[in-house]
Amino acid sequence: MHFQWYPGHMTRARRQMQEDMKLVDVVIELVDARIPHSSKNPDIDELAKNKARIILLNKADMADPEKTALWKEALEAKGFFTVLVNSRNGNGIGEVHKVIQEACAKKIERDRSRGIMNRPIRAMVVGIPNVGKSTFINTFAGKACTKTGNKPGVTKGKQWIRLNKNVELLDTPGILWPKFEDQAVGMRIAFIGSINDEILNPRELSLLLIDFLHSEYNGALSARYNIEETDDPAETLAGIAGKRACLQKGGEYDYDRAAGFVLDDFRNGRLGRITLESPE
Ligand code: G4P
């Protein structure tokens, strides 16, 4: 299976992001904690090279906590500030405020030495589609506003959300595209559901996922579907089709429907907390 994906509005979004980036002190990049490498566009390192950098491992609630700890360590070793976040329920959001101050400590110090005391830090959120940028912005802005008792202050032109007296956040996130440097990256992005399923073959994709789960998270499929996992993914899929009564007219297994169950269950965290890649 080949993964190719070229959205038409990519260039425009990138140019817009480059412009927005000039206005901020710190870039908050969201990655999906289940695929921190594959959901990161390496071009951002060049685009944001003079900015303070924070990486949020979002959807940490769905990722394998042991692997997440390894990723956190690996990213911090590369000089990034990191926070584990669940943007849906707000876990980790408070920590982001603290880390913004840490990441911008030099700028704050520089301002102070020039006698500038009250200039807020300006931040923007970036990431590939579906990593949770909008959810994060809503939760982050919502929480901060209740905490400080302020309504988001909106100015004309660029829309900034005033989080508190120290931080302003650009209200629209910068969109990056995943970099399909190899097929494994495309495959993992497809597993988590960030490539339109219409351009993929769900049955083939589910077989690849079953194969991965059987070797890395042995038992996750048998626990969910009450089946025998075997070394042959097609056989495992047949077992799932049987248990879930996925039958076509005439009584043959409906493999596509069974594949849909597997992909959907994985994407919604019903197969457990699973991470698809480890740091080098
Ligand atoms: P984007 O702006 O980067 O494109 O992503 P968006 O916020 O639209 O989030 C994409 C999906 O990921 C949404 O689910 C959202 O609820 C979910 N999501 C975001 N952050 C987290 C998180 O930390 N943990 C979990 N488990 N999910 C998260 P959806 O199914 O597309 O929409 P909805 O059902 O929430 O309405």
CSV table of N, CA, C and O in Angstrom, one decimal, residues 98-151:
chain,number,residue,atom,x,y,z
A,98,LYS,N,3.4,26.9,33.2
A,98,LYS,CA,4.7,26.9,33.9
A,98,LYS,C,5.8,26.8,32.9
A,98,LYS,O,6.8,27.6,33.0
A,99,VAL,N,5.6,25.9,32.0
A,99,VAL,CA,6.7,25.6,31.0
A,99,VAL,C,6.9,26.8,30.0
A,99,VAL,O,8.0,27.1,29.6
A,100,ILE,N,5.8,27.5,29.7
A,100,ILE,CA,5.9,28.7,28.9
A,100,ILE,C,6.9,29.7,29.6
A,100,ILE,O,7.8,30.2,28.9
A,101,GLN,N,6.7,29.9,30.9
A,101,GLN,CA,7.6,30.8,31.6
A,101,GLN,C,9.0,30.3,31.6
A,101,GLN,O,9.9,31.1,31.3
A,102,GLU,N,9.2,29.0,31.8
A,102,GLU,CA,10.6,28.5,31.7
A,102,GLU,C,11.2,28.6,30.4
A,102,GLU,O,12.3,29.0,30.2
A,103,ALA,N,10.4,28.3,29.3
A,103,ALA,CA,11.0,28.3,28.0
A,103,ALA,C,11.3,29.8,27.5
A,103,ALA,O,12.2,30.0,26.7
A,104,CYS,N,10.6,30.7,28.1
A,104,CYS,CA,10.8,32.1,27.8
A,104,CYS,C,11.7,32.9,28.8
A,104,CYS,O,11.7,34.1,28.8
A,105,ALA,N,12.3,32.2,29.7
A,105,ALA,CA,13.0,32.8,30.8
A,105,ALA,C,14.0,33.8,30.3
A,105,ALA,O,14.1,35.0,30.8
A,106,LYS,N,14.7,33.5,29.2
A,106,LYS,CA,15.7,34.4,28.7
A,106,LYS,C,15.1,35.7,28.2
A,106,LYS,O,15.6,36.8,28.4
A,107,LYS,N,14.0,35.6,27.5
A,107,LYS,CA,13.4,36.7,26.9
A,107,LYS,C,12.8,37.6,28.1
A,107,LYS,O,13.0,38.8,28.0
A,108,ILE,N,12.3,37.0,29.1
A,108,ILE,CA,11.7,37.8,30.2
A,108,ILE,C,12.9,38.5,30.9
A,108,ILE,O,12.8,39.7,31.2
A,109,GLU,N,14.0,37.8,31.1
A,109,GLU,CA,15.2,38.5,31.7
A,109,GLU,C,15.7,39.6,30.8
A,109,GLU,O,16.0,40.7,31.3
A,110,ARG,N,15.7,39.4,29.5
A,110,ARG,CA,16.2,40.5,28.6
A,110,ARG,C,15.3,41.7,28.7
A,110,ARG,O,15.8,42.8,28.8
A,111,ASP,N,14.0,41.4,28.6
A,111,ASP,CA,13.0,42.5,28.8
A,111,ASP,C,13.3,43.3,30.1
A,111,ASP,O,13.3,44.5,30.1
A,112,ARG,N,13.4,42.5,31.1
A,112,ARG,CA,13.6,43.1,32.5
A,112,ARG,C,14.8,44.0,32.5
A,112,ARG,O,14.8,45.1,33.0
A,113,SER,N,15.9,43.5,31.9
A,113,SER,CA,17.2,44.3,32.0
A,113,SER,C,17.0,45.6,31.1
A,113,SER,O,17.8,46.5,31.3
A,114,ARG,N,16.1,45.6,30.2
A,114,ARG,CA,15.9,46.8,29.5
A,114,ARG,C,14.8,47.7,30.1
A,114,ARG,O,14.3,48.6,29.5
A,115,GLY,N,14.3,47.3,31.2
A,115,GLY,CA,13.3,48.1,31.9
A,115,GLY,C,11.9,47.8,31.4
A,115,GLY,O,10.9,48.5,31.8
A,116,ILE,N,11.7,46.7,30.5
A,116,ILE,CA,10.3,46.4,30.1
A,116,ILE,C,9.8,45.4,31.0
A,116,ILE,O,10.3,44.3,31.1
A,117,MET,N,8.7,45.7,31.7
A,117,MET,CA,8.2,44.8,32.8
A,117,MET,C,7.0,44.1,32.4
A,117,MET,O,6.7,43.0,32.8
A,118,ASN,N,6.1,44.7,31.6
A,118,ASN,CA,4.8,44.1,31.4
A,118,ASN,C,4.5,43.6,30.0
A,118,ASN,O,3.3,43.6,29.7
A,119,ARG,N,5.5,43.3,29.3
A,119,ARG,CA,5.1,42.8,27.9
A,119,ARG,C,4.8,41.3,28.0
A,119,ARG,O,5.6,40.5,28.4
A,120,PRO,N,3.6,41.0,27.5
A,120,PRO,CA,3.2,39.6,27.6
A,120,PRO,C,4.0,38.7,26.6
A,120,PRO,O,4.4,39.2,25.6
A,121,ILE,N,4.1,37.5,27.0
A,121,ILE,CA,4.8,36.5,26.1
A,121,ILE,C,3.7,36.2,25.0
A,121,ILE,O,2.5,36.0,25.3
A,122,ARG,N,4.1,36.1,23.8
A,122,ARG,CA,3.2,35.8,22.7
A,122,ARG,C,3.5,34.4,22.2
A,122,ARG,O,4.7,34.0,22.0
A,123,ALA,N,2.4,33.6,22.1
A,123,ALA,CA,2.6,32.2,21.8
A,123,ALA,C,1.7,31.8,20.6
A,123,ALA,O,0.7,32.4,20.4
A,124,MET,N,2.2,30.8,19.8
A,124,MET,CA,1.3,30.2,18.8
A,124,MET,C,1.4,28.6,18.9
A,124,MET,O,2.4,28.1,19.3
A,125,VAL,N,0.3,28.0,18.5
A,125,VAL,CA,0.2,26.6,18.4
A,125,VAL,C,0.3,26.1,17.0
A,125,VAL,O,-0.2,26.7,16.1
A,126,VAL,N,1.1,25.1,16.8
A,126,VAL,CA,1.3,24.5,15.5
A,126,VAL,C,1.2,23.0,15.5
A,126,VAL,O,1.4,22.4,16.6
A,127,GLY,N,0.9,22.3,14.4
A,127,GLY,CA,0.9,20.9,14.4
A,127,GLY,C,0.2,20.4,13.1
A,127,GLY,O,-0.5,21.2,12.4
A,128,ILE,N,0.3,19.1,12.8
A,128,ILE,CA,-0.3,18.5,11.7
A,128,ILE,C,-1.8,18.4,12.0
A,128,ILE,O,-2.2,18.5,13.1
A,129,PRO,N,-2.6,18.1,10.9
A,129,PRO,CA,-4.1,18.0,11.2
A,129,PRO,C,-4.4,16.9,12.2
A,129,PRO,O,-3.7,15.9,12.2
A,130,ASN,N,-5.4,17.1,13.0
A,130,ASN,CA,-6.0,16.1,13.8
A,130,ASN,C,-5.2,15.8,15.1
A,130,ASN,O,-5.5,14.8,15.8
A,131,VAL,N,-4.1,16.5,15.4
A,131,VAL,CA,-3.4,16.2,16.6
A,131,VAL,C,-4.1,16.8,17.8
A,131,VAL,O,-3.7,16.5,19.0
A,132,GLY,N,-5.0,17.7,17.6
A,132,GLY,CA,-5.8,18.2,18.7
A,132,GLY,C,-5.5,19.7,19.0
A,132,GLY,O,-5.8,20.2,20.1
A,133,LYS,N,-5.1,20.4,17.9
A,133,LYS,CA,-4.8,21.9,18.1
A,133,LYS,C,-6.0,22.7,18.6
A,133,LYS,O,-5.9,23.4,19.5
A,134,SER,N,-7.1,22.5,17.9
A,134,SER,CA,-8.3,23.3,18.3
A,134,SER,C,-8.8,22.9,19.7
A,134,SER,O,-9.1,23.8,20.5
A,135,THR,N,-8.8,21.7,20.0
A,135,THR,CA,-9.2,21.2,21.3
A,135,THR,C,-8.3,21.8,22.4
A,135,THR,O,-8.7,22.3,23.4
A,136,PHE,N,-7.0,21.8,22.1
A,136,PHE,CA,-6.0,22.3,23.0
A,136,PHE,C,-6.3,23.8,23.3
A,136,PHE,O,-6.4,24.3,24.4
A,137,ILE,N,-6.4,24.6,22.2
A,137,ILE,CA,-6.6,26.0,22.3
A,137,ILE,C,-7.9,26.3,23.1
A,137,ILE,O,-7.8,27.1,24.0
A,138,ASN,N,-8.9,25.6,22.9
A,138,ASN,CA,-10.2,25.8,23.6
A,138,ASN,C,-10.0,25.5,25.1
A,138,ASN,O,-10.4,26.3,26.0
A,139,THR,N,-9.4,24.4,25.4
A,139,THR,CA,-9.2,24.0,26.8
A,139,THR,C,-8.2,25.0,27.5
A,139,THR,O,-8.5,25.4,28.6
A,140,PHE,N,-7.2,25.3,26.8
A,140,PHE,CA,-6.1,26.1,27.4
A,140,PHE,C,-6.7,27.5,27.7
A,140,PHE,O,-6.5,28.1,28.7
A,141,ALA,N,-7.3,28.1,26.7
A,141,ALA,CA,-7.9,29.4,26.8
A,141,ALA,C,-9.0,29.4,27.9
A,141,ALA,O,-9.0,30.3,28.7
A,142,GLY,N,-9.8,28.4,27.8
A,142,GLY,CA,-11.0,28.3,28.7
A,142,GLY,C,-10.5,28.3,30.1
A,142,GLY,O,-10.9,29.1,31.0
A,143,LYS,N,-9.6,27.4,30.4
A,143,LYS,CA,-9.1,27.2,31.8
A,143,LYS,C,-8.5,28.5,32.3
A,143,LYS,O,-8.8,28.9,33.4
A,144,ALA,N,-7.6,29.0,31.5
A,144,ALA,CA,-6.8,30.2,31.9
A,144,ALA,C,-7.7,31.3,32.2
A,144,ALA,O,-7.6,32.0,33.2
A,145,CYS,N,-8.8,31.4,31.4
A,145,CYS,CA,-9.7,32.6,31.6
A,145,CYS,C,-10.5,32.5,32.8
A,145,CYS,O,-10.7,33.4,33.5
A,146,THR,N,-11.0,31.3,33.1
A,146,THR,CA,-11.7,31.1,34.4
A,146,THR,C,-10.8,31.4,35.5
A,146,THR,O,-11.2,32.0,36.5
A,147,LYS,N,-9.6,30.9,35.4
A,147,LYS,CA,-8.7,31.0,36.5
A,147,LYS,C,-8.4,32.5,36.9
A,147,LYS,O,-8.3,32.9,38.0
A,148,THR,N,-8.2,33.3,35.8
A,148,THR,CA,-7.8,34.7,36.1
A,148,THR,C,-9.1,35.6,36.2
A,148,THR,O,-9.0,36.8,36.4
A,149,GLY,N,-10.2,35.0,35.9
A,149,GLY,CA,-11.4,35.7,36.0
A,149,GLY,C,-11.6,36.7,34.8
A,149,GLY,O,-12.5,37.6,34.9
A,150,ASN,N,-10.9,36.6,33.8
A,150,ASN,CA,-11.0,37.5,32.6
A,150,ASN,C,-11.7,36.8,31.4
A,150,ASN,O,-11.6,35.6,31.3
A,151,LYS,N,-12.3,37.6,30.6
A,151,LYS,CA,-12.8,37.0,29.3
A,151,LYS,C,-11.7,37.1,28.3
A,151,LYS,O,-10.8,38.0,28.5
